[in-house]
């Protein structure tokens, strides 16, 4: 069983990127409706927003 802090590879089926990407597990939840849910963070999938965004 994977635990928080473990390094994992995330499938292109989930990210829609051409290759697998490396991530770190940040939460493991036993969801009674869908089973085990693993949340992970990556170093490069998201980038900080550096500009203001105007919403209508």
Coordinates of N, CA, C and O in Angstrom, one line a residue:
X1 N 0.8 -1.2 0.0 CA 0.0 0.0 0.0 C 0.9 1.2 0.0 O 1.9 1.3 0.7
X2 N 0.6 2.2 -0.8 CA 1.3 3.4 -0.9 C 0.9 4.3 0.3 O -0.2 4.3 0.8
X3 N 1.9 5.1 0.8 CA 1.6 6.0 1.9 C 2.1 7.4 1.6 O 2.8 7.7 0.6
X4 N 1.7 8.4 2.4 CA 2.0 9.8 2.2 C 3.6 9.9 2.1 O 4.3 9.3 3.0
X5 N 4.0 10.7 1.2 CA 5.5 10.9 1.0 C 6.1 10.0 0.0 O 7.2 10.2 -0.5
X6 N 5.4 8.9 -0.4 CA 6.0 8.0 -1.4 C 6.0 8.7 -2.8 O 5.1 9.5 -3.1
X7 N 7.1 8.4 -3.6 CA 7.2 8.9 -4.9 C 6.4 8.0 -5.8 O 6.4 6.7 -5.7
X8 N 5.7 8.5 -6.8 CA 4.9 7.8 -7.7 C 5.0 8.3 -9.2 O 5.5 9.4 -9.3
X9 N 4.6 7.5 -10.1 CA 4.5 8.0 -11.5 C 3.0 8.1 -11.8 O 2.2 7.3 -11.5
X10 N 2.7 9.3 -12.5 CA 1.3 9.5 -12.8 C 1.0 9.3 -14.3 O 1.8 9.9 -15.1
X11 N 0.0 8.5 -14.6 CA -0.2 8.1 -16.0 C -0.7 9.3 -16.9 O -1.4 10.2 -16.5
X12 N -0.3 9.2 -18.2 CA -0.8 10.2 -19.1 C -2.3 10.1 -19.3 O -2.9 11.1 -19.7
X13 N -2.9 9.0 -18.9 CA -4.4 8.9 -19.0 C -5.0 9.9 -18.0 O -6.1 10.4 -18.3
X14 N -4.3 10.3 -17.0 CA -4.9 11.3 -16.0 C -4.5 12.7 -16.3 O -5.2 13.6 -16.1
X15 N -3.3 12.9 -16.8 CA -2.7 14.2 -17.0 C -2.9 14.8 -18.5 O -2.8 16.0 -18.7
X16 N -3.2 13.9 -19.4 CA -3.3 14.2 -20.8 C -2.0 14.8 -21.4 O -2.0 15.5 -22.4
X17 N -0.9 14.5 -20.7 CA 0.4 14.8 -21.2 C 1.0 13.6 -22.0 O 0.5 12.5 -21.8
X18 N 2.0 13.8 -22.8 CA 2.5 12.7 -23.6 C 3.3 11.6 -22.8 O 3.4 10.5 -23.2
X19 N 3.8 12.0 -21.6 CA 4.6 11.1 -20.8 C 4.2 11.0 -19.4 O 3.4 11.8 -18.9
X20 N 4.6 9.9 -18.7 CA 4.4 9.8 -17.3 C 5.1 10.9 -16.6 O 6.2 11.3 -17.0
X21 N 4.6 11.4 -15.5 CA 5.3 12.4 -14.7 C 5.4 11.9 -13.2 O 4.6 11.1 -12.8
X22 N 6.5 12.4 -12.6 CA 6.7 12.0 -11.2 C 6.0 12.9 -10.3 O 5.8 14.1 -10.5
X23 N 5.5 12.3 -9.2 CA 4.8 13.0 -8.2 C 5.0 12.5 -6.8 O 5.7 11.4 -6.7
X24 N 4.5 13.1 -5.8 CA 4.6 12.7 -4.4 C 3.2 12.6 -3.8 O 2.4 13.5 -3.9
X25 N 2.9 11.5 -3.1 CA 1.6 11.3 -2.5 C 1.5 12.3 -1.3 O 2.4 12.4 -0.5
X26 N 0.3 13.0 -1.3 CA 0.1 14.0 -0.2 C -1.1 13.5 0.6 O -1.3 14.0 1.7
X27 N -1.9 12.6 0.1 CA -3.1 12.1 0.9 C -3.6 10.8 0.3 O -3.6 10.6 -0.9
X28 N -3.9 9.9 1.2 CA -4.5 8.6 0.8 C -5.9 8.5 1.6 O -5.9 8.6 2.8
X29 N -7.0 8.4 0.8 CA -8.3 8.4 1.4 C -9.0 7.1 1.0 O -9.0 6.7 -0.1
X30 N -9.6 6.4 2.0 CA -10.5 5.3 1.7 C -11.9 5.7 1.6 O -12.7 5.8 2.5
X31 N -12.3 6.0 0.3 CA -13.6 6.6 0.0 C -14.6 5.4 -0.1 O -14.4 4.5 -0.9
X32 N -15.7 5.4 0.7 CA -16.6 4.3 0.6 C -17.4 4.1 -0.7 O -17.9 3.1 -1.0
X33 N -17.4 5.2 -1.5 CA -18.1 5.1 -2.8 C -17.2 4.7 -4.0 O -17.7 4.0 -4.9
X34 N -15.9 5.1 -4.0 CA -15.1 4.8 -5.1 C -13.8 4.0 -4.8 O -13.1 3.6 -5.7
X35 N -13.6 3.7 -3.5 CA -12.4 3.0 -3.1 C -11.3 3.9 -2.7 O -11.5 5.0 -2.2
X36 N -10.1 3.4 -2.8 CA -8.9 4.2 -2.4 C -8.7 5.4 -3.4 O -8.6 5.2 -4.6
X37 N -8.6 6.6 -2.8 CA -8.3 7.8 -3.6 C -6.9 8.3 -3.2 O -6.7 8.6 -2.0
X38 N -6.0 8.4 -4.2 CA -4.6 8.9 -3.9 C -4.5 10.3 -4.5 O -4.7 10.5 -5.7
X39 N -4.1 11.3 -3.6 CA -3.9 12.6 -4.1 C -2.3 12.8 -4.1 O -1.6 12.4 -3.2
X40 N -1.9 13.4 -5.2 CA -0.4 13.7 -5.4 C -0.1 15.1 -5.8 O -1.0 15.7 -6.5
X41 N 1.1 15.5 -5.5 CA 1.5 16.8 -6.1 C 2.7 16.6 -7.0 O 3.4 15.6 -6.8
X42 N 2.9 17.5 -7.9 CA 4.0 17.4 -8.8 C 4.8 18.7 -8.8 O 4.4 19.7 -8.3
X43 N 6.0 18.6 -9.3 CA 6.9 19.8 -9.3 C 6.6 20.7 -10.4 O 6.7 21.9 -10.3
X44 N 6.1 20.1 -11.6 CA 6.0 21.0 -12.8 C 4.7 21.0 -13.5 O 4.6 21.5 -14.6
X45 N 3.7 20.3 -13.0 CA 2.4 20.3 -13.7 C 1.7 21.6 -13.6 O 1.0 22.0 -14.5
X46 N 1.8 22.2 -12.4 CA 1.2 23.5 -12.2 C 2.2 24.6 -12.0 O 3.3 24.3 -11.4
X47 N 2.0 25.8 -12.5 CA 2.9 26.9 -12.3 C 2.2 28.1 -11.6 O 1.0 28.2 -11.8
X48 N 2.9 28.8 -10.8 CA 2.3 30.0 -10.1 C 1.8 31.0 -11.1 O 2.5 31.2 -12.2
X49 N 0.8 31.7 -10.8 CA 0.2 32.8 -11.6 C 1.0 34.0 -11.2 O 1.1 34.4 -10.1
X50 N 1.6 34.7 -12.2 CA 2.4 35.9 -12.0 C 1.7 37.2 -12.5 O 2.2 38.2 -12.3
X51 N 0.5 37.1 -13.0 CA -0.2 38.2 -13.5 C -1.6 38.2 -12.9 O -2.2 37.2 -12.7
X52 N -2.2 39.4 -12.8 CA -3.6 39.5 -12.4 C -4.5 39.0 -13.5 O -4.2 39.2 -14.7
X53 N -5.6 38.4 -13.1 CA -6.6 38.0 -14.1 C -7.9 38.7 -13.9 O -8.4 38.8 -12.7
X54 N -8.4 39.3 -14.9 CA -9.7 40.0 -14.8 C -10.8 39.1 -15.2 O -10.8 38.6 -16.3
X55 N -11.7 38.9 -14.3 CA -12.9 38.0 -14.7 C -14.1 38.9 -14.9 O -14.3 39.9 -14.3
X56 N -14.9 38.6 -15.9 CA -16.1 39.4 -16.3 C -17.1 39.4 -15.2 O -17.2 38.6 -14.3

